[in-house]
Amino acid sequence: MPLTATPIYAGLAALLFVALSVRVILTRRAERISVGDGANKAMIKAMRTQANCAEYAPLSILLLALVELQGAPVWAVHLLGLMFIAGRFLHGYGFGRTPQIVPLRQLGMLLTFAMLILSGAGLLLHGLI
């Protein structure tokens, strides 16, 4: 059974990651930092915004694929995928701004954690039943 919904969110996650990577590159050029963070707050923020996406995306996409492969309704897979993408976008936007937009950062984490918890719990229950 081929995956139909998960590839959409994997593709969106890849594009988001590329956008965050470009932001790191542009910050490096603007701040003239070749390697590391140069103890520069803008560079650290750009790097952590990108790294945070890199930390959550693989597990989220894996869980989404497993949920889809286990036969969850397509609307549920899309809902989880939207929670993941919206969460990562909102977190990246809120965290990446100076000053931070804390409510967007918090909402992004809430959506991401909700997706992880719902996916994980659903998979666990499906495996036990």
Backbone as JSON Lines, residues from 0, in Angstrom:
{"i":0,"aa":"M","n":[0.85,-1.18,0.0],"ca":[0.0,0.0,0.0],"c":[0.9,1.24,0.0]}
{"i":1,"aa":"P","n":[0.89,2.01,-1.07],"ca":[1.76,3.19,-1.14],"c":[1.26,4.31,-0.23]}
{"i":2,"aa":"L","n":[2.2,5.08,0.27],"ca":[1.85,6.26,1.06],"c":[1.37,7.36,0.13]}
{"i":3,"aa":"T","n":[0.27,8.0,0.51],"ca":[-0.25,9.08,-0.33],"c":[-0.21,10.43,0.36]}
{"i":4,"aa":"A","n":[-0.38,10.46,1.67],"ca":[-0.41,11.74,2.4],"c":[0.97,12.11,2.94]}
{"i":5,"aa":"T","n":[1.67,11.16,3.51],"ca":[2.96,11.44,4.15],"c":[3.95,12.14,3.21]}
{"i":6,"aa":"P","n":[4.05,11.73,1.93],"ca":[5.01,12.42,1.06],"c":[4.75,13.93,0.93]}
{"i":7,"aa":"I","n":[3.51,14.33,1.05],"ca":[3.19,15.77,0.97],"c":[3.88,16.5,2.12]}
{"i":8,"aa":"Y","n":[3.76,15.95,3.33],"ca":[4.32,16.61,4.51],"c":[5.83,16.46,4.58]}
{"i":9,"aa":"A","n":[6.34,15.35,4.06],"ca":[7.8,15.2,3.97],"c":[8.37,16.24,3.01]}
{"i":10,"aa":"G","n":[7.68,16.45,1.9],"ca":[8.12,17.47,0.94],"c":[8.05,18.87,1.52]}
{"i":11,"aa":"L","n":[6.98,19.18,2.22],"ca":[6.85,20.49,2.86],"c":[7.92,20.68,3.93]}
{"i":12,"aa":"A","n":[8.2,19.62,4.68],"ca":[9.25,19.71,5.7],"c":[10.61,19.97,5.06]}
{"i":13,"aa":"A","n":[10.87,19.33,3.93],"ca":[12.13,19.54,3.22],"c":[12.25,20.99,2.76]}
{"i":14,"aa":"L","n":[11.17,21.54,2.23],"ca":[11.2,22.93,1.77],"c":[11.39,23.89,2.94]}
{"i":15,"aa":"L","n":[10.73,23.62,4.07],"ca":[10.91,24.45,5.25],"c":[12.36,24.39,5.72]}
{"i":16,"aa":"F","n":[12.94,23.19,5.72],"ca":[14.32,23.04,6.15],"c":[15.27,23.79,5.23]}
{"i":17,"aa":"V","n":[15.02,23.75,3.94],"ca":[15.87,24.49,2.98],"c":[15.75,25.99,3.24]}
{"i":18,"aa":"A","n":[14.54,26.47,3.49],"ca":[14.36,27.9,3.78],"c":[15.13,28.31,5.04]}
{"i":19,"aa":"L","n":[15.07,27.47,6.07],"ca":[15.82,27.77,7.29],"c":[17.33,27.69,7.05]}
{"i":20,"aa":"S","n":[17.75,26.78,6.18],"ca":[19.16,26.66,5.84],"c":[19.66,27.9,5.08]}
{"i":21,"aa":"V","n":[18.84,28.38,4.17],"ca":[19.2,29.6,3.44],"c":[19.34,30.77,4.41]}
{"i":22,"aa":"R","n":[18.47,30.81,5.42],"ca":[18.57,31.86,6.43],"c":[19.9,31.78,7.18]}
{"i":23,"aa":"V","n":[20.36,30.58,7.47],"ca":[21.67,30.41,8.11],"c":[22.77,30.93,7.19]}
{"i":24,"aa":"I","n":[22.71,30.57,5.93],"ca":[23.72,31.0,4.96],"c":[23.74,32.53,4.83]}
{"i":25,"aa":"L","n":[22.56,33.12,4.73],"ca":[22.48,34.59,4.61],"c":[23.0,35.28,5.86]}
{"i":26,"aa":"T","n":[22.72,34.71,7.01],"ca":[23.23,35.28,8.27],"c":[24.75,35.15,8.32]}
{"i":27,"aa":"R","n":[25.27,34.01,7.88],"ca":[26.73,33.84,7.84],"c":[27.38,34.92,6.97]}
{"i":28,"aa":"R","n":[26.78,35.16,5.82],"ca":[27.35,36.17,4.9],"c":[27.26,37.56,5.51]}
{"i":29,"aa":"A","n":[26.09,37.88,6.06],"ca":[25.89,39.22,6.62],"c":[26.8,39.48,7.81]}
{"i":30,"aa":"E","n":[27.02,38.47,8.62],"ca":[27.82,38.62,9.84],"c":[29.28,38.22,9.63]}
{"i":31,"aa":"R","n":[29.61,37.74,8.42],"ca":[30.98,37.33,8.07],"c":[31.51,36.26,9.03]}
{"i":32,"aa":"I","n":[30.7,35.2,9.17],"ca":[31.07,34.07,10.03],"c":[31.16,32.84,9.14]}
{"i":33,"aa":"S","n":[32.35,32.3,8.99],"ca":[32.55,31.15,8.12],"c":[32.22,29.83,8.81]}
{"i":34,"aa":"V","n":[32.69,29.66,10.06],"ca":[32.53,28.41,10.78],"c":[32.03,28.71,12.19]}
{"i":35,"aa":"G","n":[31.16,27.87,12.7],"ca":[30.66,28.06,14.06],"c":[29.67,29.19,14.14]}
{"i":36,"aa":"D","n":[29.5,29.72,15.36],"ca":[28.52,30.79,15.54],"c":[29.15,32.14,15.83]}
{"i":37,"aa":"G","n":[30.48,32.17,16.03],"ca":[31.16,33.43,16.27],"c":[30.67,34.17,17.51]}
{"i":38,"aa":"A","n":[29.99,33.47,18.39],"ca":[29.38,34.09,19.58],"c":[28.44,35.24,19.18]}
{"i":39,"aa":"N","n":[27.87,35.12,18.0],"ca":[26.98,36.15,17.45],"c":[25.53,35.7,17.68]}
{"i":40,"aa":"K","n":[24.75,36.55,18.34],"ca":[23.37,36.18,18.69],"c":[22.51,35.88,17.46]}
{"i":41,"aa":"A","n":[22.66,36.66,16.41],"ca":[21.86,36.43,15.19],"c":[22.23,35.08,14.57]}
{"i":42,"aa":"M","n":[23.53,34.77,14.58],"ca":[23.99,33.5,14.01],"c":[23.5,32.33,14.86]}
{"i":43,"aa":"I","n":[23.59,32.46,16.16],"ca":[23.12,31.4,17.06],"c":[21.63,31.17,16.85]}
{"i":44,"aa":"K","n":[20.88,32.24,16.75],"ca":[19.42,32.11,16.57],"c":[19.09,31.43,15.25]}
{"i":45,"aa":"A","n":[19.75,31.82,14.17],"ca":[19.5,31.2,12.86],"c":[19.86,29.72,12.89]}
{"i":46,"aa":"M","n":[21.0,29.41,13.5],"ca":[21.44,28.01,13.57],"c":[20.48,27.17,14.42]}
{"i":47,"aa":"R","n":[20.05,27.69,15.56],"ca":[19.15,26.93,16.43],"c":[17.76,26.77,15.81]}
{"i":48,"aa":"T","n":[17.32,27.75,15.06],"ca":[16.03,27.63,14.39],"c":[16.08,26.48,13.39]}
{"i":49,"aa":"Q","n":[17.15,26.42,12.61],"ca":[17.33,25.34,11.65],"c":[17.5,24.0,12.36]}
{"i":50,"aa":"A","n":[18.32,23.97,13.38],"ca":[18.59,22.72,14.1],"c":[17.34,22.19,14.78]}
{"i":51,"aa":"N","n":[16.51,23.08,15.3],"ca":[15.28,22.63,15.95],"c":[14.39,21.91,14.95]}
{"i":52,"aa":"C","n":[14.3,22.41,13.75],"ca":[13.53,21.74,12.7],"c":[14.15,20.38,12.41]}
{"i":53,"aa":"A","n":[15.46,20.35,12.31],"ca":[16.16,19.09,12.02],"c":[15.96,18.06,13.13]}
{"i":54,"aa":"E","n":[15.78,18.52,14.36],"ca":[15.59,17.61,15.49],"c":[14.2,16.98,15.5]}
{"i":55,"aa":"Y","n":[13.19,17.72,15.11],"ca":[11.82,17.22,15.19],"c":[11.3,16.59,13.9]}
{"i":56,"aa":"A","n":[11.79,17.03,12.76],"ca":[11.24,16.56,11.48],"c":[11.39,15.05,11.25]}
{"i":57,"aa":"P","n":[12.55,14.45,11.47],"ca":[12.66,13.01,11.15],"c":[11.69,12.13,11.93]}
{"i":58,"aa":"L","n":[11.6,12.33,13.24],"ca":[10.68,11.52,14.04],"c":[9.24,11.78,13.63]}
{"i":59,"aa":"S","n":[8.9,13.03,13.39],"ca":[7.53,13.37,13.01],"c":[7.12,12.72,11.69]}
{"i":60,"aa":"I","n":[8.0,12.77,10.71],"ca":[7.7,12.16,9.4],"c":[7.63,10.64,9.53]}
{"i":61,"aa":"L","n":[8.52,10.06,10.32],"ca":[8.48,8.61,10.54],"c":[7.16,8.2,11.2]}
{"i":62,"aa":"L","n":[6.76,8.91,12.24],"ca":[5.5,8.59,12.9],"c":[4.32,8.76,11.94]}
{"i":63,"aa":"L","n":[4.34,9.82,11.16],"ca":[3.26,10.06,10.2],"c":[3.17,8.91,9.19]}
{"i":64,"aa":"A","n":[4.31,8.46,8.7],"ca":[4.32,7.34,7.75],"c":[3.78,6.07,8.4]}
{"i":65,"aa":"L","n":[4.18,5.81,9.63],"ca":[3.69,4.62,10.32],"c":[2.18,4.69,10.56]}
{"i":66,"aa":"V","n":[1.69,5.86,10.93],"ca":[0.25,6.03,11.12],"c":[-0.49,5.74,9.81]}
{"i":67,"aa":"E","n":[0.04,6.26,8.72],"ca":[-0.6,6.01,7.42],"c":[-0.52,4.54,7.04]}
{"i":68,"aa":"L","n":[0.63,3.92,7.25],"ca":[0.79,2.5,6.9],"c":[-0.1,1.59,7.76]}
{"i":69,"aa":"Q","n":[-0.41,2.03,8.96],"ca":[-1.28,1.23,9.84],"c":[-2.75,1.37,9.47]}
{"i":70,"aa":"G","n":[-3.04,2.18,8.47],"ca":[-4.41,2.26,7.96],"c":[-5.28,3.32,8.6]}
{"i":71,"aa":"A","n":[-4.66,4.34,9.19],"ca":[-5.46,5.43,9.76],"c":[-6.24,6.11,8.64]}
{"i":72,"aa":"P","n":[-7.4,6.68,8.96],"ca":[-8.16,7.41,7.95],"c":[-7.31,8.54,7.36]}
{"i":73,"aa":"V","n":[-7.47,8.77,6.09],"ca":[-6.63,9.78,5.42],"c":[-6.82,11.15,6.05]}
{"i":74,"aa":"W","n":[-8.03,11.47,6.53],"ca":[-8.24,12.77,7.17],"c":[-7.39,12.89,8.44]}
{"i":75,"aa":"A","n":[-7.21,11.78,9.16],"ca":[-6.4,11.8,10.38],"c":[-4.92,12.0,10.04]}
{"i":76,"aa":"V","n":[-4.47,11.36,8.98],"ca":[-3.07,11.52,8.56],"c":[-2.83,12.98,8.14]}
{"i":77,"aa":"H","n":[-3.77,13.54,7.4],"ca":[-3.63,14.94,6.99],"c":[-3.69,15.89,8.19]}
{"i":78,"aa":"L","n":[-4.55,15.6,9.14],"ca":[-4.63,16.44,10.34],"c":[-3.31,16.41,11.1]}
{"i":79,"aa":"L","n":[-2.75,15.23,11.28],"ca":[-1.45,15.11,11.96],"c":[-0.35,15.8,11.16]}
{"i":80,"aa":"G","n":[-0.37,15.64,9.85],"ca":[0.63,16.29,9.0],"c":[0.53,17.81,9.06]}
{"i":81,"aa":"L","n":[-0.69,18.31,9.06],"ca":[-0.89,19.76,9.16],"c":[-0.44,20.28,10.52]}
{"i":82,"aa":"M","n":[-0.7,19.51,11.57],"ca":[-0.24,19.9,12.91],"c":[1.28,20.01,12.93]}
{"i":83,"aa":"F","n":[1.93,19.02,12.33],"ca":[3.4,19.02,12.28],"c":[3.94,20.21,11.51]}
{"i":84,"aa":"I","n":[3.46,20.39,10.28],"ca":[3.98,21.48,9.43],"c":[3.65,22.84,10.02]}
{"i":85,"aa":"A","n":[2.43,23.04,10.46],"ca":[2.05,24.32,11.06],"c":[2.88,24.58,12.32]}
{"i":86,"aa":"G","n":[3.06,23.53,13.11],"ca":[3.85,23.68,14.33],"c":[5.28,24.07,14.05]}
{"i":87,"aa":"R","n":[5.9,23.42,13.09],"ca":[7.3,23.73,12.77],"c":[7.42,25.13,12.16]}
{"i":88,"aa":"F","n":[6.46,25.49,11.3],"ca":[6.5,26.82,10.7],"c":[6.32,27.91,11.75]}
{"i":89,"aa":"L","n":[5.31,27.75,12.6],"ca":[5.04,28.76,13.62],"c":[6.2,28.88,14.61]}
{"i":90,"aa":"H","n":[6.75,27.74,15.0],"ca":[7.89,27.78,15.91],"c":[9.08,28.47,15.26]}
{"i":91,"aa":"G","n":[9.38,28.09,14.03],"ca":[10.51,28.7,13.32],"c":[10.33,30.19,13.13]}
{"i":92,"aa":"Y","n":[9.12,30.61,12.79],"ca":[8.86,32.03,12.58],"c":[8.94,32.79,13.91]}
{"i":93,"aa":"G","n":[8.28,32.26,14.93],"ca":[8.28,32.94,16.22],"c":[9.64,33.0,16.88]}
{"i":94,"aa":"F","n":[10.36,31.88,16.83],"ca":[11.69,31.8,17.45],"c":[12.72,32.59,16.64]}
{"i":95,"aa":"G","n":[12.58,32.59,15.34],"ca":[13.58,33.2,14.47],"c":[13.54,34.71,14.39]}
{"i":96,"aa":"R","n":[12.52,35.33,14.92],"ca":[12.4,36.79,14.88],"c":[13.13,37.42,16.05]}
{"i":97,"aa":"T","n":[13.53,38.68,15.85],"ca":[14.13,39.47,16.93],"c":[13.32,40.75,17.07]}
{"i":98,"aa":"P","n":[12.65,40.92,18.2],"ca":[12.53,39.98,19.31],"c":[11.63,38.8,18.92]}
{"i":99,"aa":"Q","n":[11.76,37.73,19.69],"ca":[10.95,36.55,19.44],"c":[9.47,36.87,19.56]}
{"i":100,"aa":"I","n":[8.67,36.13,18.81],"ca":[7.22,36.21,18.96],"c":[6.84,34.97,19.77]}
{"i":101,"aa":"V","n":[6.91,35.11,21.07],"ca":[6.79,33.98,21.98],"c":[5.48,33.21,21.8]}
{"i":102,"aa":"P","n":[4.33,33.87,21.64],"ca":[3.1,33.09,21.47],"c":[3.13,32.18,20.23]}
{"i":103,"aa":"L","n":[3.75,32.61,19.15],"ca":[3.87,31.76,17.96],"c":[4.81,30.59,18.23]}
{"i":104,"aa":"R","n":[5.9,30.87,18.92],"ca":[6.84,29.81,19.29],"c":[6.14,28.77,20.16]}
{"i":105,"aa":"Q","n":[5.38,29.22,21.14],"ca":[4.68,28.31,22.04],"c":[3.6,27.51,21.31]}
{"i":106,"aa":"L","n":[2.84,28.17,20.45],"ca":[1.81,27.47,19.68],"c":[2.47,26.43,18.76]}
{"i":107,"aa":"G","n":[3.6,26.78,18.18],"ca":[4.32,25.83,17.33],"c":[4.74,24.59,18.1]}
{"i":108,"aa":"M","n":[5.24,24.77,19.3],"ca":[5.63,23.61,20.11],"c":[4.41,22.81,20.55]}
{"i":109,"aa":"L","n":[3.32,23.49,20.88],"ca":[2.1,22.8,21.27],"c":[1.6,21.92,20.14]}
{"i":110,"aa":"L","n":[1.56,22.44,18.93],"ca":[1.11,21.66,17.78],"c":[2.05,20.48,17.5]}
{"i":111,"aa":"T","n":[3.34,20.73,17.6],"ca":[4.32,19.67,17.36],"c":[4.19,18.57,18.4]}
{"i":112,"aa":"F","n":[4.12,18.94,19.67],"ca":[3.98,17.94,20.73],"c":[2.66,17.19,20.63]}
{"i":113,"aa":"A","n":[1.6,17.9,20.27],"ca":[0.29,17.24,20.12],"c":[0.37,16.2,19.01]}
{"i":114,"aa":"M","n":[1.03,16.54,17.9],"ca":[1.17,15.58,16.81],"c":[1.97,14.37,17.25]}
{"i":115,"aa":"L","n":[3.06,14.59,17.97],"ca":[3.9,13.49,18.44],"c":[3.14,12.6,19.43]}
{"i":116,"aa":"I","n":[2.43,13.21,20.34],"ca":[1.68,12.45,21.35],"c":[0.54,11.66,20.72]}
{"i":117,"aa":"L","n":[-0.24,12.32,19.86],"ca":[-1.35,11.62,19.2],"c":[-0.86,10.48,18.32]}
{"i":118,"aa":"S","n":[0.19,10.74,17.55],"ca":[0.75,9.69,16.68],"c":[1.31,8.55,17.5]}
{"i":119,"aa":"G","n":[2.11,8.88,18.49],"ca":[2.72,7.85,19.32],"c":[1.68,7.02,20.06]}
{"i":120,"aa":"A","n":[0.71,7.68,20.66],"ca":[-0.33,6.97,21.4],"c":[-1.17,6.11,20.45]}
{"i":121,"aa":"G","n":[-1.51,6.66,19.3],"ca":[-2.29,5.89,18.32],"c":[-1.57,4.65,17.85]}
{"i":122,"aa":"L","n":[-0.29,4.78,17.57],"ca":[0.5,3.63,17.14],"c":[0.62,2.59,18.25]}
{"i":123,"aa":"L","n":[0.82,3.07,19.45],"ca":[0.94,2.16,20.59],"c":[-0.37,1.38,20.8]}
{"i":124,"aa":"L","n":[-1.48,2.09,20.78],"ca":[-2.78,1.43,20.94],"c":[-3.06,0.47,19.81]}
{"i":125,"aa":"H","n":[-2.73,0.88,18.59],"ca":[-2.96,0.0,17.44],"c":[-2.13,-1.27,17.56]}
{"i":126,"aa":"G","n":[-0.91,-1.13,18.08],"ca":[-0.05,-2.29,18.25],"c":[-0.51,-3.22,19.37]}
{"i":127,"aa":"L","n":[-1.15,-2.66,20.37],"ca":[-1.61,-3.47,21.49],"c":[-2.95,-4.16,21.25]}
{"i":128,"aa":"I","n":[-3.72,-3.61,20.36],"ca":[-5.07,-4.14,20.13],"c":[-5.06,-5.15,18.99]}
